[in-house]
mmCIF file of N, CA and C in Angstrom:
data_model
loop_
_atom_site.group_PDB
_atom_site.id
_atom_site.type_symbol
_atom_site.label_atom_id
_atom_site.label_comp_id
_atom_site.label_asym_id
_atom_site.label_seq_id
_atom_site.Cartn_x
_atom_site.Cartn_y
_atom_site.Cartn_z
ATOM 1 N N MET K 10 -9.805 1.998 -1.927
ATOM 2 C CA MET K 10 -9.305 1.735 -0.588
ATOM 3 C C MET K 10 -8.988 3.065 0.087
ATOM 4 N N ASN K 11 -9.325 3.161 1.324
ATOM 5 C CA ASN K 11 -9.059 4.362 2.093
ATOM 6 C C ASN K 11 -8.402 3.957 3.392
ATOM 7 N N GLY K 12 -7.117 4.246 3.537
ATOM 8 C CA GLY K 12 -6.503 3.930 4.799
ATOM 9 C C GLY K 12 -5.080 3.435 4.692
ATOM 10 N N LEU K 13 -4.732 2.639 5.667
ATOM 11 C CA LEU K 13 -3.370 2.159 5.833
ATOM 12 C C LEU K 13 -3.297 0.679 5.492
ATOM 13 N N LEU K 14 -2.302 0.338 4.696
ATOM 14 C CA LEU K 14 -2.066 -1.057 4.349
ATOM 15 C C LEU K 14 -0.643 -1.425 4.718
ATOM 16 N N MET K 15 -0.497 -2.373 5.616
ATOM 17 C CA MET K 15 0.810 -2.875 6.048
ATOM 18 C C MET K 15 0.903 -4.322 5.582
ATOM 19 N N HIS K 16 1.785 -4.590 4.602
ATOM 20 C CA HIS K 16 1.847 -5.950 4.080
ATOM 21 C C HIS K 16 3.253 -6.415 3.717
ATOM 22 N N THR K 17 4.263 -5.562 3.844
ATOM 23 C CA THR K 17 5.606 -6.026 3.502
ATOM 24 C C THR K 17 6.091 -7.017 4.554
ATOM 25 N N LYS K 18 7.205 -7.635 4.273
ATOM 26 C CA LYS K 18 7.735 -8.712 5.111
ATOM 27 C C LYS K 18 7.840 -8.324 6.588
ATOM 28 N N ASP K 19 8.339 -7.122 6.868
ATOM 29 C CA ASP K 19 8.487 -6.738 8.277
ATOM 30 C C ASP K 19 7.513 -5.637 8.699
ATOM 31 N N GLY K 20 6.508 -5.342 7.865
ATOM 32 C CA GLY K 20 5.506 -4.341 8.225
ATOM 33 C C GLY K 20 4.501 -4.897 9.211
ATOM 34 N N ARG K 21 4.050 -4.046 10.121
ATOM 35 C CA ARG K 21 3.058 -4.488 11.105
ATOM 36 C C ARG K 21 2.236 -3.298 11.578
ATOM 37 N N TYR K 22 0.979 -3.559 11.857
ATOM 38 C CA TYR K 22 0.136 -2.555 12.487
ATOM 39 C C TYR K 22 0.555 -2.456 13.947
ATOM 40 N N THR K 23 0.474 -1.265 14.489
ATOM 41 C CA THR K 23 0.899 -1.076 15.869
ATOM 42 C C THR K 23 0.166 0.108 16.483
ATOM 43 N N SER K 24 0.502 0.440 17.699
ATOM 44 C CA SER K 24 -0.189 1.507 18.423
ATOM 45 C C SER K 24 0.574 2.827 18.348
ATOM 46 N N TYR K 25 -0.112 3.879 18.719
ATOM 47 C CA TYR K 25 0.513 5.193 18.838
ATOM 48 C C TYR K 25 1.700 5.126 19.798
ATOM 49 N N ASP K 26 1.515 4.491 20.941
ATOM 50 C CA ASP K 26 2.602 4.385 21.924
ATOM 51 C C ASP K 26 3.824 3.684 21.339
ATOM 52 N N ASP K 27 3.590 2.645 20.535
ATOM 53 C CA ASP K 27 4.713 1.920 19.918
ATOM 54 C C ASP K 27 5.475 2.791 18.928
ATOM 55 N N VAL K 28 4.760 3.543 18.076
ATOM 56 C CA VAL K 28 5.477 4.370 17.105
ATOM 57 C C VAL K 28 6.228 5.503 17.794
ATOM 58 N N CYS K 29 5.712 5.951 18.933
ATOM 59 C CA CYS K 29 6.401 7.022 19.673
ATOM 60 C C CYS K 29 7.578 6.515 20.487
ATOM 61 N N SER K 30 7.617 5.211 20.752
ATOM 62 C CA SER K 30 8.693 4.665 21.569
ATOM 63 C C SER K 30 9.909 4.218 20.750
ATOM 64 N N VAL K 31 9.830 4.294 19.423
ATOM 65 C CA VAL K 31 10.978 3.939 18.587
ATOM 66 C C VAL K 31 12.084 4.968 18.854
ATOM 67 N N PRO K 32 13.298 4.515 19.168
ATOM 68 C CA PRO K 32 14.386 5.453 19.446
ATOM 69 C C PRO K 32 14.678 6.371 18.253
ATOM 70 N N VAL K 33 14.809 7.651 18.548
ATOM 71 C CA VAL K 33 15.092 8.651 17.516
ATOM 72 C C VAL K 33 16.600 8.666 17.266
ATOM 73 N N PRO K 34 17.031 8.586 15.998
ATOM 74 C CA PRO K 34 18.467 8.595 15.713
ATOM 75 C C PRO K 34 19.096 9.957 16.028
ATOM 76 N N GLU K 35 20.394 9.974 16.054
ATOM 77 C CA GLU K 35 21.118 11.209 16.363
ATOM 78 C C GLU K 35 21.109 12.158 15.174
ATOM 79 N N THR K 36 21.137 13.443 15.486
ATOM 80 C CA THR K 36 21.248 14.484 14.479
ATOM 81 C C THR K 36 22.679 14.514 13.951
ATOM 82 N N THR K 37 22.800 14.753 12.644
ATOM 83 C CA THR K 37 24.118 14.948 12.048
ATOM 84 C C THR K 37 24.154 16.338 11.426
ATOM 85 N N ARG K 38 25.234 16.651 10.775
ATOM 86 C CA ARG K 38 25.360 17.966 10.142
ATOM 87 C C ARG K 38 24.314 18.166 9.044
ATOM 88 N N SER K 39 23.956 17.097 8.345
ATOM 89 C CA SER K 39 23.013 17.217 7.230
ATOM 90 C C SER K 39 21.668 16.526 7.464
ATOM 91 N N TYR K 40 21.513 15.873 8.603
ATOM 92 C CA TYR K 40 20.291 15.115 8.870
ATOM 93 C C TYR K 40 19.699 15.507 10.214
ATOM 94 N N GLN K 41 18.422 15.911 10.191
ATOM 95 C CA GLN K 41 17.691 16.246 11.414
ATOM 96 C C GLN K 41 16.506 15.288 11.524
ATOM 97 N N PRO K 42 16.561 14.332 12.449
ATOM 98 C CA PRO K 42 15.427 13.420 12.580
ATOM 99 C C PRO K 42 14.201 14.161 13.105
ATOM 100 N N LEU K 43 13.056 13.705 12.687
ATOM 101 C CA LEU K 43 11.779 14.225 13.157
ATOM 102 C C LEU K 43 11.125 13.126 13.983
ATOM 103 N N PRO K 44 11.009 13.307 15.286
ATOM 104 C CA PRO K 44 10.365 12.259 16.089
ATOM 105 C C PRO K 44 8.945 11.970 15.599
ATOM 106 N N ASN K 45 8.571 10.703 15.554
ATOM 107 C CA ASN K 45 7.219 10.320 15.151
ATOM 108 C C ASN K 45 6.180 11.064 15.978
ATOM 109 N N GLU K 46 6.406 11.151 17.268
ATOM 110 C CA GLU K 46 5.478 11.830 18.167
ATOM 111 C C GLU K 46 5.293 13.303 17.769
ATOM 112 N N THR K 47 6.365 13.957 17.325
ATOM 113 C CA THR K 47 6.290 15.360 16.910
ATOM 114 C C THR K 47 5.443 15.501 15.657
ATOM 115 N N LEU K 48 5.656 14.646 14.660
ATOM 116 C CA LEU K 48 4.876 14.707 13.424
ATOM 117 C C LEU K 48 3.395 14.484 13.711
ATOM 118 N N ILE K 49 3.085 13.459 14.480
ATOM 119 C CA ILE K 49 1.688 13.172 14.809
ATOM 120 C C ILE K 49 1.077 14.338 15.584
ATOM 121 N N GLY K 50 1.822 14.895 16.520
ATOM 122 C CA GLY K 50 1.338 16.035 17.298
ATOM 123 C C GLY K 50 1.057 17.251 16.431
ATOM 124 N N LEU K 51 1.930 17.523 15.460
ATOM 125 C CA LEU K 51 1.706 18.638 14.539
ATOM 126 C C LEU K 51 0.420 18.446 13.747
ATOM 127 N N VAL K 52 0.195 17.231 13.275
ATOM 128 C CA VAL K 52 -1.016 16.950 12.507
ATOM 129 C C VAL K 52 -2.250 17.055 13.398
ATOM 130 N N ARG K 53 -2.205 16.493 14.581
ATOM 131 C CA ARG K 53 -3.339 16.598 15.507
ATOM 132 C C ARG K 53 -3.658 18.061 15.833
ATOM 133 N N ASP K 54 -2.625 18.860 16.104
ATOM 134 C CA ASP K 54 -2.833 20.280 16.410
ATOM 135 C C ASP K 54 -3.436 21.027 15.224
ATOM 136 N N ALA K 55 -2.948 20.734 14.014
ATOM 137 C CA ALA K 55 -3.475 21.395 12.819
ATOM 138 C C ALA K 55 -4.920 20.986 12.557
ATOM 139 N N ILE K 56 -5.250 19.735 12.816
ATOM 140 C CA ILE K 56 -6.644 19.286 12.668
ATOM 141 C C ILE K 56 -7.532 20.091 13.614
ATOM 142 N N LYS K 57 -7.096 20.237 14.842
ATOM 143 C CA LYS K 57 -7.883 20.968 15.842
ATOM 144 C C LYS K 57 -8.051 22.437 15.459
ATOM 145 N N SER K 58 -6.973 23.083 15.031
ATOM 146 C CA SER K 58 -7.031 24.519 14.767
ATOM 147 C C SER K 58 -7.547 24.870 13.373
ATOM 148 N N ARG K 59 -7.254 24.042 12.367
ATOM 149 C CA ARG K 59 -7.621 24.386 10.988
ATOM 150 C C ARG K 59 -8.879 23.670 10.491
ATOM 151 N N ILE K 60 -9.135 22.477 10.989
ATOM 152 C CA ILE K 60 -10.288 21.700 10.518
ATOM 153 C C ILE K 60 -11.455 21.844 11.486
ATOM 154 N N GLY K 61 -11.198 21.662 12.767
ATOM 155 C CA GLY K 61 -12.223 21.858 13.779
ATOM 156 C C GLY K 61 -13.141 20.690 14.041
ATOM 157 N N TYR K 62 -12.977 19.587 13.329
ATOM 158 C CA TYR K 62 -13.780 18.401 13.576
ATOM 159 C C TYR K 62 -12.982 17.426 14.440
ATOM 160 N N PRO K 63 -13.674 16.564 15.173
ATOM 161 C CA PRO K 63 -12.947 15.630 16.041
ATOM 162 C C PRO K 63 -12.254 14.517 15.262
ATOM 163 N N ILE K 64 -11.222 13.974 15.871
ATOM 164 C CA ILE K 64 -10.550 12.787 15.338
ATOM 165 C C ILE K 64 -11.407 11.578 15.701
ATOM 166 N N ILE K 65 -11.748 10.786 14.682
ATOM 167 C CA ILE K 65 -12.578 9.593 14.884
ATOM 168 C C ILE K 65 -11.719 8.398 15.261
ATOM 169 N N ASP K 66 -10.639 8.197 14.513
ATOM 170 C CA ASP K 66 -9.729 7.092 14.836
ATOM 171 C C ASP K 66 -8.368 7.335 14.215
ATOM 172 N N GLU K 67 -7.395 6.580 14.700
ATOM 173 C CA GLU K 67 -6.011 6.663 14.233
ATOM 174 C C GLU K 67 -5.494 5.244 14.074
ATOM 175 N N THR K 68 -4.783 5.003 12.972
ATOM 176 C CA THR K 68 -4.191 3.694 12.702
ATOM 177 C C THR K 68 -2.723 3.918 12.359
ATOM 178 N N TYR K 69 -1.839 3.108 12.960
ATOM 179 C CA TYR K 69 -0.405 3.277 12.744
ATOM 180 C C TYR K 69 0.256 1.948 12.423
ATOM 181 N N GLY K 70 1.407 2.044 11.766
ATOM 182 C CA GLY K 70 2.198 0.866 11.465
ATOM 183 C C GLY K 70 3.671 1.210 11.414
ATOM 184 N N LEU K 71 4.493 0.199 11.569
ATOM 185 C CA LEU K 71 5.945 0.333 11.479
ATOM 186 C C LEU K 71 6.472 -0.683 10.473
ATOM 187 N N SER K 72 7.542 -0.304 9.794
ATOM 188 C CA SER K 72 8.184 -1.180 8.823
ATOM 189 C C SER K 72 9.668 -0.847 8.788
ATOM 190 N N GLY K 73 10.416 -1.559 7.977
ATOM 191 C CA GLY K 73 11.837 -1.261 7.834
ATOM 192 C C GLY K 73 12.591 -1.332 9.143
ATOM 193 N N LYS K 74 12.436 -2.453 9.857
ATOM 194 C CA LYS K 74 13.059 -2.630 11.177
ATOM 195 C C LYS K 74 12.654 -1.505 12.128
ATOM 196 N N ASP K 75 11.384 -1.111 12.038
ATOM 197 C CA ASP K 75 10.753 -0.066 12.858
ATOM 198 C C ASP K 75 11.296 1.335 12.579
ATOM 199 N N GLN K 76 12.015 1.516 11.479
ATOM 200 C CA GLN K 76 12.552 2.831 11.146
ATOM 201 C C GLN K 76 11.586 3.666 10.304
ATOM 202 N N GLN K 77 10.567 3.037 9.723
ATOM 203 C CA GLN K 77 9.569 3.755 8.935
ATOM 204 C C GLN K 77 8.219 3.676 9.631
ATOM 205 N N MET K 78 7.600 4.854 9.826
ATOM 206 C CA MET K 78 6.289 4.951 10.456
ATOM 207 C C MET K 78 5.269 5.386 9.411
ATOM 208 N N PHE K 79 4.116 4.741 9.442
ATOM 209 C CA PHE K 79 3.012 5.079 8.549
ATOM 210 C C PHE K 79 1.760 5.224 9.403
ATOM 211 N N GLY K 80 0.857 6.108 8.994
ATOM 212 C CA GLY K 80 -0.367 6.267 9.763
ATOM 213 C C GLY K 80 -1.472 6.938 8.976
ATOM 214 N N VAL K 81 -2.685 6.776 9.477
ATOM 215 C CA VAL K 81 -3.864 7.461 8.949
ATOM 216 C C VAL K 81 -4.691 7.934 10.132
ATOM 217 N N ILE K 82 -5.044 9.220 10.096
ATOM 218 C CA ILE K 82 -5.921 9.821 11.097
ATOM 219 C C ILE K 82 -7.214 10.194 10.381
ATOM 220 N N ARG K 83 -8.342 9.682 10.875
ATOM 221 C CA ARG K 83 -9.642 10.004 10.276
ATOM 222 C C ARG K 83 -10.351 11.056 11.111
ATOM 223 N N VAL K 84 -10.941 12.024 10.408
ATOM 224 C CA VAL K 84 -11.591 13.177 11.035
ATOM 225 C C VAL K 84 -13.029 13.234 10.529
ATOM 226 N N GLY K 85 -13.966 13.582 11.404
ATOM 227 C CA GLY K 85 -15.354 13.727 10.965
ATOM 228 C C GLY K 85 -16.296 13.801 12.132
ATOM 229 N N LEU K 86 -17.573 13.645 11.827
ATOM 230 C CA LEU K 86 -18.592 13.743 12.858
ATOM 231 C C LEU K 86 -19.042 12.393 13.394
ATOM 232 N N ASP K 87 -18.795 11.323 12.628
ATOM 233 C CA ASP K 87 -19.174 9.988 13.072
ATOM 234 C C ASP K 87 -18.234 8.972 12.423
ATOM 235 N N SER K 88 -18.486 7.725 12.656
ATOM 236 C CA SER K 88 -17.572 6.693 12.161
ATOM 237 C C SER K 88 -17.925 6.196 10.761
ATOM 238 N N SER K 89 -18.783 6.922 10.042
ATOM 239 C CA SER K 89 -19.116 6.505 8.682
ATOM 240 C C SER K 89 -17.901 6.672 7.773
ATOM 241 N N GLU K 90 -18.021 6.233 6.543
ATOM 242 C CA GLU K 90 -16.917 6.327 5.591
ATOM 243 C C GLU K 90 -16.655 7.756 5.133
ATOM 244 N N THR K 91 -17.632 8.656 5.315
ATOM 245 C CA THR K 91 -17.431 10.038 4.883
ATOM 246 C C THR K 91 -16.577 10.775 5.905
ATOM 247 N N GLY K 92 -15.931 11.805 5.455
ATOM 248 C CA GLY K 92 -15.085 12.598 6.335
ATOM 249 C C GLY K 92 -13.757 12.880 5.661
ATOM 250 N N LEU K 93 -12.809 13.205 6.452
ATOM 251 C CA LEU K 93 -11.483 13.557 5.976
ATOM 252 C C LEU K 93 -10.477 12.595 6.587
ATOM 253 N N SER K 94 -9.515 12.172 5.779
ATOM 254 C CA SER K 94 -8.437 11.325 6.279
ATOM 255 C C SER K 94 -7.110 12.025 6.030
ATOM 256 N N ILE K 95 -6.216 11.894 6.976
ATOM 257 C CA ILE K 95 -4.875 12.451 6.855
ATOM 258 C C ILE K 95 -3.894 11.285 6.933
ATOM 259 N N GLY K 96 -3.109 11.114 5.884
ATOM 260 C CA GLY K 96 -2.076 10.089 5.867
ATOM 261 C C GLY K 96 -0.755 10.685 6.326
ATOM 262 N N LEU K 97 0.036 9.899 7.024
ATOM 263 C CA LEU K 97 1.337 10.352 7.510
ATOM 264 C C LEU K 97 2.391 9.298 7.207
ATOM 265 N N ARG K 98 3.615 9.765 7.040
ATOM 266 C CA ARG K 98 4.742 8.839 7.000
ATOM 267 C C ARG K 98 5.969 9.578 7.525
ATOM 268 N N ASN K 99 6.864 8.816 8.108
ATOM 269 C CA ASN K 99 8.120 9.354 8.637
ATOM 270 C C ASN K 99 9.160 8.251 8.533
ATOM 271 N N ASP K 100 10.418 8.644 8.483
ATOM 272 C CA ASP K 100 11.474 7.658 8.294
ATOM 273 C C ASP K 100 12.719 8.063 9.075
ATOM 274 N N TYR K 101 13.178 7.172 9.920
ATOM 275 C CA TYR K 101 14.431 7.397 10.643
ATOM 276 C C TYR K 101 15.624 6.833 9.877
ATOM 277 N N GLY K 102 15.378 6.172 8.752
ATOM 278 C CA GLY K 102 16.442 5.520 7.991
ATOM 279 C C GLY K 102 17.040 6.373 6.891
ATOM 280 N N LYS K 103 16.664 7.636 6.821
ATOM 281 C CA LYS K 103 17.229 8.600 5.869
ATOM 282 C C LYS K 103 16.890 8.293 4.411
ATOM 283 N N MET K 104 15.821 7.525 4.170
ATOM 284 C CA MET K 104 15.410 7.205 2.806
ATOM 285 C C MET K 104 14.241 8.059 2.327
ATOM 286 N N LEU K 105 13.260 8.298 3.196
ATOM 287 C CA LEU K 105 12.010 8.944 2.811
ATOM 288 C C LEU K 105 11.851 10.294 3.492
ATOM 289 N N ALA K 106 11.255 11.223 2.778
ATOM 290 C CA ALA K 106 10.899 12.502 3.375
ATOM 291 C C ALA K 106 9.701 12.297 4.306
ATOM 292 N N ALA K 107 9.607 13.124 5.330
ATOM 293 C CA ALA K 107 8.399 13.147 6.146
ATOM 294 C C ALA K 107 7.281 13.681 5.259
ATOM 295 N N ALA K 108 6.059 13.133 5.408
ATOM 296 C CA ALA K 108 4.995 13.539 4.504
ATOM 297 C C ALA K 108 3.631 13.417 5.163
ATOM 298 N N ILE K 109 2.713 14.263 4.688
ATOM 299 C CA ILE K 109 1.298 14.128 5.030
ATOM 300 C C ILE K 109 0.500 14.247 3.737
ATOM 301 N N ALA K 110 -0.634 13.589 3.699
ATOM 302 C CA ALA K 110 -1.547 13.663 2.563
ATOM 303 C C ALA K 110 -2.956 13.742 3.121
ATOM 304 N N GLY K 111 -3.799 14.554 2.506
ATOM 305 C CA GLY K 111 -5.158 14.709 3.003
ATOM 306 C C GLY K 111 -6.183 14.526 1.917
ATOM 307 N N GLY K 112 -7.347 14.035 2.310
ATOM 308 C CA GLY K 112 -8.439 13.901 1.371
ATOM 309 C C GLY K 112 -9.541 13.028 1.928
ATOM 310 N N ALA K 113 -10.644 12.984 1.205
ATOM 311 C CA ALA K 113 -11.707 12.059 1.578
ATOM 312 C C ALA K 113 -11.186 10.630 1.444
ATOM 313 N N TYR K 114 -10.229 10.458 0.522
ATOM 314 C CA TYR K 114 -9.593 9.162 0.325
ATOM 315 C C TYR K 114 -8.081 9.340 0.346
ATOM 316 N N VAL K 115 -7.417 8.625 1.228
ATOM 317 C CA VAL K 115 -5.954 8.588 1.236
ATOM 318 C C VAL K 115 -5.538 7.128 1.193
ATOM 319 N N PHE K 116 -4.343 6.915 0.685
ATOM 320 C CA PHE K 116 -3.785 5.563 0.660
ATOM 321 C C PHE K 116 -2.348 5.649 1.137
ATOM 322 N N VAL K 117 -2.061 4.944 2.211
ATOM 323 C CA VAL K 117 -0.730 4.905 2.802
ATOM 324 C C VAL K 117 -0.352 3.434 2.923
ATOM 325 N N CYS K 118 0.784 3.079 2.337
ATOM 326 C CA CYS K 118 1.189 1.676 2.324
ATOM 327 C C CYS K 118 2.669 1.563 2.654
ATOM 328 N N ASP K 119 3.029 0.485 3.323
ATOM 329 C CA ASP K 119 4.437 0.286 3.658
ATOM 330 C C ASP K 119 5.270 -0.136 2.452
ATOM 331 N N ASN K 120 4.659 -0.274 1.273
ATOM 332 C CA ASN K 120 5.446 -0.473 0.055
ATOM 333 C C ASN K 120 5.789 0.886 -0.575
ATOM 334 N N LEU K 121 5.489 1.974 0.144
ATOM 335 C CA LEU K 121 5.808 3.365 -0.165
ATOM 336 C C LEU K 121 4.791 4.063 -1.064
ATOM 337 N N CYS K 122 3.658 3.423 -1.401
ATOM 338 C CA CYS K 122 2.567 4.146 -2.048
ATOM 339 C C CYS K 122 2.021 5.145 -1.031
ATOM 340 N N PHE K 123 1.799 6.371 -1.475
ATOM 341 C CA PHE K 123 1.370 7.425 -0.555
ATOM 342 C C PHE K 123 0.611 8.471 -1.353
ATOM 343 N N SER K 124 -0.691 8.610 -1.105
ATOM 344 C CA SER K 124 -1.457 9.581 -1.886
ATOM 345 C C SER K 124 -2.659 10.096 -1.108
ATOM 346 N N GLY K 125 -3.071 11.297 -1.490
ATOM 347 C CA GLY K 125 -4.271 11.932 -0.965
ATOM 348 C C GLY K 125 -4.867 12.775 -2.071
ATOM 349 N N GLU K 126 -6.175 12.964 -2.058
ATOM 350 C CA GLU K 126 -6.785 13.647 -3.193
ATOM 351 C C GLU K 126 -6.729 15.165 -3.114
ATOM 352 N N TYR K 127 -6.548 15.761 -1.941
ATOM 353 C CA TYR K 127 -6.539 17.218 -1.851
ATOM 354 C C TYR K 127 -5.147 17.818 -1.735
ATOM 355 N N VAL K 128 -4.303 17.228 -0.915
ATOM 356 C CA VAL K 128 -3.006 17.842 -0.670
ATOM 357 C C VAL K 128 -2.005 16.777 -0.241
ATOM 358 N N THR K 129 -0.782 16.930 -0.694
ATOM 359 C CA THR K 129 0.328 16.119 -0.213
ATOM 360 C C THR K 129 1.504 17.051 0.020
ATOM 361 N N VAL K 130 2.097 16.961 1.203
ATOM 362 C CA VAL K 130 3.242 17.792 1.567
ATOM 363 C C VAL K 130 4.368 16.866 1.994
ATOM 364 N N MET K 131 5.555 17.110 1.452
ATOM 365 C CA MET K 131 6.725 16.323 1.836
ATOM 366 C C MET K 131 7.857 17.267 2.221
ATOM 367 N N ARG K 132 8.650 16.845 3.195
ATOM 368 C CA ARG K 132 9.786 17.660 3.646
ATOM 369 C C ARG K 132 10.923 16.730 4.030
ATOM 370 N N LYS K 133 12.090 16.941 3.401
ATOM 371 C CA LYS K 133 13.265 16.135 3.736
ATOM 372 C C LYS K 133 13.708 16.417 5.167
ATOM 373 N N HIS K 134 14.403 15.477 5.750
ATOM 374 C CA HIS K 134 14.911 15.586 7.118
ATOM 375 C C HIS K 134 16.236 16.351 7.146
ATOM 376 N N THR K 135 16.190 17.590 6.705
ATOM 377 C CA THR K 135 17.395 18.416 6.722
ATOM 378 C C THR K 135 17.322 19.417 7.869
ATOM 379 N N THR K 136 18.317 20.240 7.969
ATOM 380 C CA THR K 136 18.551 21.092 9.130
ATOM 381 C C THR K 136 17.323 21.790 9.710
ATOM 382 N N HIS K 137 16.487 22.396 8.895
ATOM 383 C CA HIS K 137 15.402 23.224 9.419
ATOM 384 C C HIS K 137 14.023 22.573 9.376
ATOM 385 N N ILE K 138 13.956 21.245 9.359
ATOM 386 C CA ILE K 138 12.653 20.582 9.296
ATOM 387 C C ILE K 138 11.778 20.947 10.498
ATOM 388 N N LEU K 139 12.353 21.001 11.681
ATOM 389 C CA LEU K 139 11.550 21.305 12.868
ATOM 390 C C LEU K 139 11.037 22.741 12.850
ATOM 391 N N ARG K 140 11.733 23.621 12.168
ATOM 392 C CA ARG K 140 11.288 25.010 12.020
ATOM 393 C C ARG K 140 10.210 25.125 10.945
ATOM 394 N N ASP K 141 10.389 24.430 9.826
ATOM 395 C CA ASP K 141 9.523 24.590 8.661
ATOM 396 C C ASP K 141 8.227 23.787 8.717
ATOM 397 N N LEU K 142 8.261 22.622 9.313
ATOM 398 C CA LEU K 142 7.131 21.702 9.220
ATOM 399 C C LEU K 142 5.834 22.220 9.847
ATOM 400 N N PRO K 143 5.848 22.893 10.985
ATOM 401 C CA PRO K 143 4.562 23.366 11.527
ATOM 402 C C PRO K 143 3.775 24.232 10.538
ATOM 403 N N ALA K 144 4.425 25.149 9.859
ATOM 404 C CA ALA K 144 3.728 26.007 8.888
ATOM 405 C C ALA K 144 3.256 25.197 7.684
ATOM 406 N N LEU K 145 4.069 24.242 7.226
ATOM 407 C CA LEU K 145 3.673 23.406 6.086
ATOM 408 C C LEU K 145 2.438 22.568 6.413
ATOM 409 N N VAL K 146 2.414 21.985 7.601
ATOM 410 C CA VAL K 146 1.282 21.152 8.014
ATOM 411 C C VAL K 146 0.034 22.022 8.173
ATOM 412 N N SER K 147 0.150 23.167 8.813
ATOM 413 C CA SER K 147 -0.988 24.056 8.998
ATOM 414 C C SER K 147 -1.552 24.517 7.652
ATOM 415 N N HIS K 148 -0.664 24.884 6.739
ATOM 416 C CA HIS K 148 -1.110 25.314 5.403
ATOM 417 C C HIS K 148 -1.817 24.178 4.673
ATOM 418 N N ALA K 149 -1.275 22.965 4.770
ATOM 419 C CA ALA K 149 -1.883 21.810 4.112
ATOM 420 C C ALA K 149 -3.271 21.535 4.674
ATOM 421 N N MET K 150 -3.440 21.615 5.983
ATOM 422 C CA MET K 150 -4.749 21.380 6.587
ATOM 423 C C MET K 150 -5.746 22.442 6.146
ATOM 424 N N GLY K 151 -5.266 23.659 5.905
ATOM 425 C CA GLY K 151 -6.128 24.720 5.419
ATOM 426 C C GLY K 151 -6.654 24.468 4.011
ATOM 427 N N LYS K 152 -5.988 23.613 3.243
ATOM 428 C CA LYS K 152 -6.417 23.294 1.878
ATOM 429 C C LYS K 152 -7.448 22.165 1.844
ATOM 430 N N CYS K 153 -7.619 21.482 2.955
ATOM 431 C CA CYS K 153 -8.583 20.377 2.990
ATOM 432 C C CYS K 153 -9.982 20.935 3.243
ATOM 433 N N PRO K 154 -10.988 20.402 2.561
ATOM 434 C CA PRO K 154 -12.348 20.884 2.781
ATOM 435 C C PRO K 154 -12.832 20.519 4.179
ATOM 436 N N VAL K 155 -13.656 21.379 4.750
ATOM 437 C CA VAL K 155 -14.134 21.125 6.108
ATOM 438 C C VAL K 155 -15.616 20.786 6.167
ATOM 439 N N ALA K 156 -16.314 20.843 5.068
ATOM 440 C CA ALA K 156 -17.729 20.487 5.054
ATOM 441 C C ALA K 156 -17.872 19.020 4.644
ATOM 442 N N PHE K 157 -18.536 18.247 5.473
ATOM 443 C CA PHE K 157 -18.699 16.820 5.182
ATOM 444 C C PHE K 157 -20.116 16.538 4.754
#
């Protein structure tokens, strides 16, 4: 299986606009939320600058009373099964680290299964996530193969 699976009781497939419209929780002394839109934007920018192939499609879902976001962005030259997929997850509920996974095959599920064959990067939602994540995402995209 390659892609996103939403099957838990409150999991649902949804649009980019829906995942970006979920209210971002307040920052605390030990918790820095990462807006879904920011994470997706970082991945899109890294795909453009580090991979150089177009985005073919994007699939998103929400779970956990809309506090957990899951997604898969497919990159390549056409809509065939070959290419590169980038899995994403984010959590406003303070349970899961923000994460991306890359590979020809990725699996992202709202039951918290999350894997990619080339690279997986996770970062807790602590004070400097907004400072650290751009470099982590860019480095991870650099580890993904670009020849399809």
